Coordinates of C-alpha atoms and ligand atoms in Angstrom, one line a residue:
M1 CA -8.6 64.6 24.2
N2 CA -7.4 61.9 21.0
Y3 CA -10.4 59.9 18.9
I4 CA -11.2 58.0 16.4
V5 CA -13.7 58.6 13.8
T6 CA -13.9 55.6 11.3
I7 CA -15.9 55.2 7.5
D8 CA -16.9 52.1 6.6
G9 CA -18.6 51.2 2.8
P10 CA -18.0 48.6 0.1
S11 CA -15.4 49.7 -2.5
S12 CA -15.7 52.9 -4.5
S13 CA -18.8 54.8 -2.6
G14 CA -16.8 57.7 -1.9
K15 CA -15.2 57.0 1.7
S16 CA -12.2 58.0 0.5
T17 CA -13.0 61.2 -1.1
L18 CA -14.6 61.7 2.4
A19 CA -12.1 60.3 4.3
K20 CA -9.5 62.3 3.4
R21 CA -11.6 65.5 3.7
L22 CA -13.4 64.9 6.5
A23 CA -9.9 64.9 8.3
K24 CA -8.7 68.2 6.6
E25 CA -11.8 70.0 8.2
L26 CA -10.6 68.5 11.7
S27 CA -7.3 69.2 10.9
I28 CA -7.0 65.7 12.3
S29 CA -5.5 62.7 10.5
H30 CA -6.5 60.2 7.9
I31 CA -5.3 56.7 7.4
D32 CA -6.7 54.6 4.0
S33 CA -6.6 51.1 5.0
G34 CA -7.6 49.4 1.8
S35 CA -3.6 50.8 1.0
I36 CA -2.0 49.0 3.4
Y37 CA -4.0 46.0 2.0
R38 CA -3.1 47.7 -1.2
A39 CA 1.0 47.1 -0.1
V40 CA 0.3 44.1 1.1
T41 CA -0.8 42.7 -2.6
L42 CA 1.2 44.7 -4.4
Y43 CA 4.4 43.4 -2.7
A44 CA 3.2 39.8 -3.2
I45 CA 2.9 40.4 -6.6
E46 CA 6.7 41.8 -7.4
N47 CA 7.6 39.3 -5.6
N48 CA 5.9 35.9 -6.4
F49 CA 4.4 35.4 -4.3
I50 CA 1.0 35.3 -6.8
V51 CA 1.9 31.8 -9.2
N52 CA -1.1 31.0 -11.8
Q53 CA -3.4 33.1 -8.9
K54 CA -3.4 31.0 -6.9
L55 CA -1.6 32.7 -3.4
M56 CA 1.5 31.4 -1.1
L57 CA 0.0 32.3 2.1
E58 CA 3.1 31.2 3.7
K59 CA 5.7 31.9 2.1
L60 CA 4.2 35.4 2.2
V61 CA 4.0 36.1 5.4
S62 CA 7.8 34.7 6.1
S63 CA 8.2 37.1 4.5
L64 CA 6.7 40.3 4.8
S65 CA 8.2 40.2 8.8
Y66 CA 11.6 40.1 6.7
S67 CA 9.9 44.0 4.8
D68 CA 9.1 47.0 6.2
I69 CA 5.6 48.7 4.9
S70 CA 4.8 51.3 6.6
L71 CA 2.4 54.5 6.1
K72 CA 4.3 57.5 6.4
E73 CA 4.1 61.1 7.7
N74 CA 4.3 64.1 5.2
G75 CA 4.3 66.6 8.0
N76 CA 0.5 67.6 6.9
G77 CA -2.0 64.6 7.6
I78 CA -1.3 62.8 5.0
F79 CA -0.4 59.4 5.0
K80 CA 2.2 57.9 2.3
M81 CA 2.7 54.1 1.7
F82 CA 6.1 52.9 1.7
I83 CA 7.2 49.2 0.7
N84 CA 11.3 49.8 1.9
D85 CA 11.1 53.3 1.3
Q86 CA 9.5 53.2 -2.1
D87 CA 6.7 55.6 -2.5
V88 CA 4.2 52.8 -3.9
E89 CA 1.3 55.1 -3.5
D90 CA 0.9 55.1 -7.0
K91 CA 1.0 51.7 -7.7
I92 CA -1.5 50.8 -6.2
R93 CA -4.2 51.5 -7.6
G94 CA -3.8 50.4 -10.6
L95 CA -5.9 47.4 -11.7
K96 CA -3.5 44.3 -11.2
V97 CA -3.4 45.3 -7.6
S98 CA -7.3 45.6 -7.5
K99 CA -8.0 41.5 -9.0
Y100 CA -6.5 40.8 -6.4
V101 CA -6.2 42.6 -2.8
S102 CA -9.8 41.1 -2.4
E103 CA -8.2 38.0 -1.8
V104 CA -5.4 38.2 -0.2
A105 CA -7.7 40.7 2.4
K106 CA -8.9 38.4 3.1
H107 CA -6.6 35.8 5.1
E108 CA -6.5 35.8 8.8
E109 CA -2.3 36.1 8.8
I110 CA -2.9 38.5 6.2
R111 CA -5.2 41.0 9.0
N112 CA -3.4 40.3 11.6
Y113 CA -0.6 42.1 10.1
V114 CA -2.6 44.3 8.8
L115 CA -4.4 45.3 11.9
K116 CA -0.5 45.4 14.4
I117 CA 0.1 48.9 11.5
Q118 CA -3.8 49.7 11.8
R119 CA -3.6 50.5 16.2
E120 CA 0.1 51.3 16.2
I121 CA -0.2 54.9 13.3
S122 CA -3.5 55.6 15.7
K123 CA -1.7 55.8 19.6
N124 CA -1.7 59.4 20.5
K125 CA -3.6 61.0 17.7
S126 CA -6.6 61.3 16.7
I127 CA -7.9 60.0 13.3
V128 CA -10.6 59.5 10.5
M129 CA -9.8 55.9 8.5
D130 CA -11.4 54.2 6.1
G131 CA -11.8 50.6 5.1
R132 CA -13.7 47.9 5.2
D133 CA -13.6 46.8 9.4
I134 CA -12.4 49.7 10.7
G135 CA -15.7 49.9 13.1
S136 CA -17.0 47.1 14.0
F137 CA -13.6 45.1 14.1
V138 CA -10.6 47.1 14.2
F139 CA -12.0 50.0 16.0
P140 CA -15.4 48.6 17.6
D141 CA -15.0 51.7 20.7
A142 CA -14.7 54.3 18.2
H143 CA -15.8 58.2 19.2
V144 CA -17.9 58.4 15.9
K145 CA -19.0 55.6 12.3
F146 CA -20.4 56.2 9.9
Y147 CA -20.9 53.2 6.9
I148 CA -20.8 54.8 3.4
D149 CA -23.1 52.9 0.8
A150 CA -24.2 54.1 -3.0
S151 CA -26.0 51.6 -5.8
L152 CA -23.3 48.7 -7.4
K153 CA -24.4 52.0 -10.9
T154 CA -22.6 55.2 -9.6
R155 CA -19.5 52.5 -7.4
S156 CA -18.4 51.3 -11.9
E157 CA -18.8 54.4 -13.1
R158 CA -17.0 56.9 -10.2
R159 CA -13.6 53.8 -9.9
Y160 CA -14.2 54.0 -14.0
N161 CA -13.5 57.5 -13.9
Q162 CA -10.8 57.1 -12.0
L163 CA -9.0 54.6 -14.1
K164 CA -9.8 55.0 -17.6
D165 CA -6.1 57.4 -17.8
K166 CA -4.6 54.9 -16.7
E167 CA -5.5 51.8 -17.6
K168 CA -5.2 52.2 -20.9
G169 CA -8.6 50.1 -23.2
I170 CA -10.3 49.7 -19.9
S171 CA -14.1 49.2 -20.1
I172 CA -16.8 50.7 -17.6
L173 CA -17.9 46.3 -17.4
E174 CA -15.0 44.9 -16.5
V175 CA -15.2 47.3 -14.1
E176 CA -18.0 46.6 -12.6
N177 CA -17.2 43.5 -12.7
D178 CA -14.9 43.7 -10.7
L179 CA -16.1 45.5 -8.1
L180 CA -18.8 42.5 -7.6
I181 CA -16.1 39.9 -7.2
R182 CA -14.3 42.4 -4.7
D183 CA -17.4 42.5 -2.8
N184 CA -18.5 39.4 -2.5
T185 CA -14.9 38.3 -1.1
D186 CA -15.2 41.0 1.4
K187 CA -18.9 40.5 2.3
T188 CA -18.3 37.0 3.1
R189 CA -15.1 36.6 4.8
K190 CA -14.3 34.0 8.0
K191 CA -12.3 37.3 9.4
S192 CA -13.9 40.2 10.1
P193 CA -15.7 40.7 6.8
L194 CA -17.3 44.0 5.6
V195 CA -20.5 44.3 7.8
I196 CA -22.9 47.9 9.4
P197 CA -20.9 48.7 12.6
E198 CA -23.7 48.6 14.9
N199 CA -24.1 52.3 16.0
S200 CA -22.8 53.5 13.1
L201 CA -24.6 56.1 11.1
I202 CA -26.3 55.2 7.0
I203 CA -25.1 57.2 4.5
N204 CA -26.5 57.0 0.7
N205 CA -23.4 58.2 -1.4
V206 CA -26.2 58.0 -4.2
N207 CA -27.4 62.0 -6.5
R208 CA -25.5 63.8 -3.3
T209 CA -22.8 66.1 -3.6
I210 CA -19.3 65.7 -1.5
D211 CA -20.1 69.2 0.1
D212 CA -23.5 68.1 0.9
V213 CA -22.7 64.6 2.8
L214 CA -20.0 66.6 4.4
N215 CA -21.5 68.8 5.5
Q216 CA -23.7 65.7 7.6
M217 CA -20.4 63.7 8.4
L218 CA -19.4 67.1 9.6
K219 CA -22.5 68.0 12.4
Y220 CA -22.2 64.3 12.8
T221 CA -18.8 64.2 14.9
K222 CA -18.6 67.5 15.7
D223 CA -22.5 67.2 18.2
I224 CA -20.9 64.2 19.0
I225 CA -16.9 65.5 20.4
D226 CA -18.4 68.4 21.7
K227 CA -20.3 66.7 23.8
K228 CA -18.0 64.5 24.9
V229 CA -15.5 66.9 26.0
S230 CA -18.2 69.2 28.0
Ligands
LIG1 O1 -10.6 50.6 0.0 P1 -10.0 49.6 -1.7 O2 -10.4 49.0 -2.3 O3 -8.0 50.2 -1.5 O4 -9.6 47.8 -0.7 C1 -9.2 47.8 -1.4 C2 -9.0 46.4 -1.2 O5 -8.7 45.9 0.0 C3 -10.6 45.8 -0.3 O6 -10.8 45.1 -2.2 C4 -11.2 44.8 0.4 C5 -9.2 45.3 1.2 N1 -9.1 46.1 2.8 C6 -9.8 45.3 3.1 O7 -10.4 43.8 3.4 N2 -10.4 45.9 4.8 C7 -10.3 47.3 5.1 N3 -10.5 47.3 6.3 C8 -9.9 47.3 4.2 C9 -9.5 46.8 2.9

């Protein structure tokens, strides 16, 4: 039986790390849906569709129909983001993309474009997908749903530690500010905002080790899937 596990939560709550590990433990694929929005944003920046901090939405959408933004599997269930055959996995994690991604992701046209990629890639396989609207909107009938949360302080520290070597001179305050703005945009946008999905298990990921949270998620998932199969 193929099944879908969704993991939603705010930026840097730890959901992608947990999603990756959970998928590995379950021997199924992991899709980080934020990476698709990040690739669309990188594409918009590199093709000058963001001018004076303003997104040229119509031009971007029309240009996307001539481009190939896709996730490609490396054979081990790990997917990487490509734009027109170029591996952009590293580029999409930078601060510049982070700064604009929520603004790009709030538009219905962009969400519909990403939705097609999300649904297509999940056909005929079991997956763990993490993001902001996966259990609520993309896969409302998913078999297992999680919502991972953590305090702003914990999330800022986590993100700062990920970025500090790559982005020289970055401050923790800058990171915290970026997270606050993104949280607000993600939670208040009209189209599929970040919410706690119905029937999801809420996990507060503060002062707990990854292994501890992972074991809880693994047990919860296996209990549900085993019941469905038997
Ligand atoms: O998880 P992340 O920080 O890589 O996500 C980047 C942005 O993409 C996030 O700020 C909002 C957007 N996003 C979204 O709107 N819906 C999703 N399912 C995943 C990400």
